[in-house]
Amino acid sequence: MAFAMTINVLFFASLKEELGLESMTLDVHDSFCNRAELLELLQNKLGRERIAPLLMENVAIAVNQTIEKADFTVQTGDEVAFLPPITGG
């Protein structure tokens, strides 16, 4: 079965370190996917324990460099970035 789309996924800062990945590409059979479907794809590829840091409430998700506050839909060629909470002092 051919894939309908490809999504580029980026991980930043502590998330990159925890996952041991800077980026990955997900091939999706549908023409779009929402937040829950994206997380399920990541879980299937990386495992539930490994993606646990991405599920934390304070992790931001950006689609094409726009922070998403609620559910979202991604389409082929979109870039999804997982951003840890910003801290500083």
Short mmCIF file of C-alpha atoms in Angstrom, two decimals:
data_model
loop_
_atom_site.label_atom_id
_atom_site.label_comp_id
_atom_site.label_asym_id
_atom_site.label_seq_id
_atom_site.Cartn_x
_atom_site.Cartn_y
_atom_site.Cartn_z
CA MET A 1 0.00 0.00 0.00
CA ALA A 2 1.39 3.41 -0.94
CA PHE A 3 1.71 6.15 1.64
CA ALA A 4 -0.55 9.16 1.17
CA MET A 5 1.72 11.61 2.93
CA THR A 6 4.95 12.23 4.76
CA ILE A 7 5.28 14.35 7.92
CA ASN A 8 8.58 15.72 9.20
CA VAL A 9 8.82 15.60 13.00
CA LEU A 10 11.41 17.57 14.98
CA PHE A 11 12.39 17.28 18.65
CA PHE A 12 14.13 20.12 20.49
CA ALA A 13 16.32 20.60 23.57
CA SER A 14 15.66 18.12 26.38
CA LEU A 15 13.15 16.18 24.27
CA LYS A 16 15.83 15.58 21.65
CA GLU A 17 18.15 14.29 24.37
CA GLU A 18 15.52 12.08 26.01
CA LEU A 19 14.42 10.50 22.73
CA GLY A 20 17.89 10.30 21.25
CA LEU A 21 16.45 11.78 18.05
CA GLU A 22 16.66 15.20 16.47
CA SER A 23 14.12 14.44 13.77
CA MET A 24 12.24 11.70 12.00
CA THR A 25 9.91 11.23 9.07
CA LEU A 26 6.52 9.57 9.44
CA ASP A 27 4.80 7.97 6.48
CA VAL A 28 1.02 8.09 6.84
CA HIS A 29 -1.55 6.12 4.86
CA ASP A 30 -4.22 8.85 5.08
CA SER A 31 -4.19 12.30 3.49
CA PHE A 32 -4.18 14.00 6.91
CA CYS A 33 -3.96 13.16 10.60
CA ASN A 34 -4.89 14.90 13.84
CA ARG A 35 -3.01 15.26 17.12
CA ALA A 36 -4.18 11.92 18.57
CA GLU A 37 -3.36 10.05 15.36
CA LEU A 38 0.08 11.66 15.20
CA LEU A 39 0.86 10.61 18.77
CA GLU A 40 -0.38 7.09 18.02
CA LEU A 41 1.92 6.90 14.98
CA LEU A 42 4.85 8.01 17.12
CA GLN A 43 3.96 5.47 19.80
CA ASN A 44 3.77 2.68 17.23
CA LYS A 45 7.15 3.64 15.82
CA LEU A 46 9.03 4.46 19.04
CA GLY A 47 7.11 2.73 21.84
CA ARG A 48 4.89 4.05 24.62
CA GLU A 49 7.63 4.56 27.21
CA ARG A 50 9.91 6.33 24.79
CA ILE A 51 7.31 8.92 23.77
CA ALA A 52 6.18 9.59 27.37
CA PRO A 53 8.07 12.94 27.47
CA LEU A 54 6.05 14.12 24.45
CA LEU A 55 2.78 13.51 26.29
CA MET A 56 3.54 15.86 29.16
CA GLU A 57 1.03 18.68 29.49
CA ASN A 58 3.63 21.45 29.24
CA VAL A 59 5.17 20.23 25.96
CA ALA A 60 4.23 22.55 23.10
CA ILE A 61 3.57 21.30 19.58
CA ALA A 62 4.16 23.56 16.60
CA VAL A 63 2.89 22.83 13.10
CA ASN A 64 4.77 24.73 10.41
CA GLN A 65 6.27 26.99 13.10
CA THR A 66 2.91 27.90 14.67
CA ILE A 67 2.24 26.75 18.23
CA GLU A 68 -0.99 24.77 18.37
CA LYS A 69 -3.11 25.21 21.50
CA ALA A 70 -5.79 22.61 20.75
CA ASP A 71 -6.32 19.78 18.33
CA PHE A 72 -4.81 20.24 14.90
CA THR A 73 -4.55 18.51 11.55
CA VAL A 74 -1.35 17.93 9.63
CA GLN A 75 -1.05 17.33 5.91
CA THR A 76 1.67 16.06 3.63
CA GLY A 77 4.91 17.98 3.87
CA ASP A 78 3.99 19.63 7.18
CA GLU A 79 6.64 20.06 9.83
CA VAL A 80 5.67 19.17 13.39
CA ALA A 81 7.97 20.26 16.21
CA PHE A 82 7.82 19.16 19.85
CA LEU A 83 9.11 21.87 22.19
CA PRO A 84 9.84 21.37 25.89
CA PRO A 85 8.80 24.03 28.39
CA ILE A 86 11.04 27.07 28.35
CA THR A 87 12.81 27.70 31.61
CA GLY A 88 15.28 30.28 32.66
CA GLY A 89 16.16 32.72 35.27
#
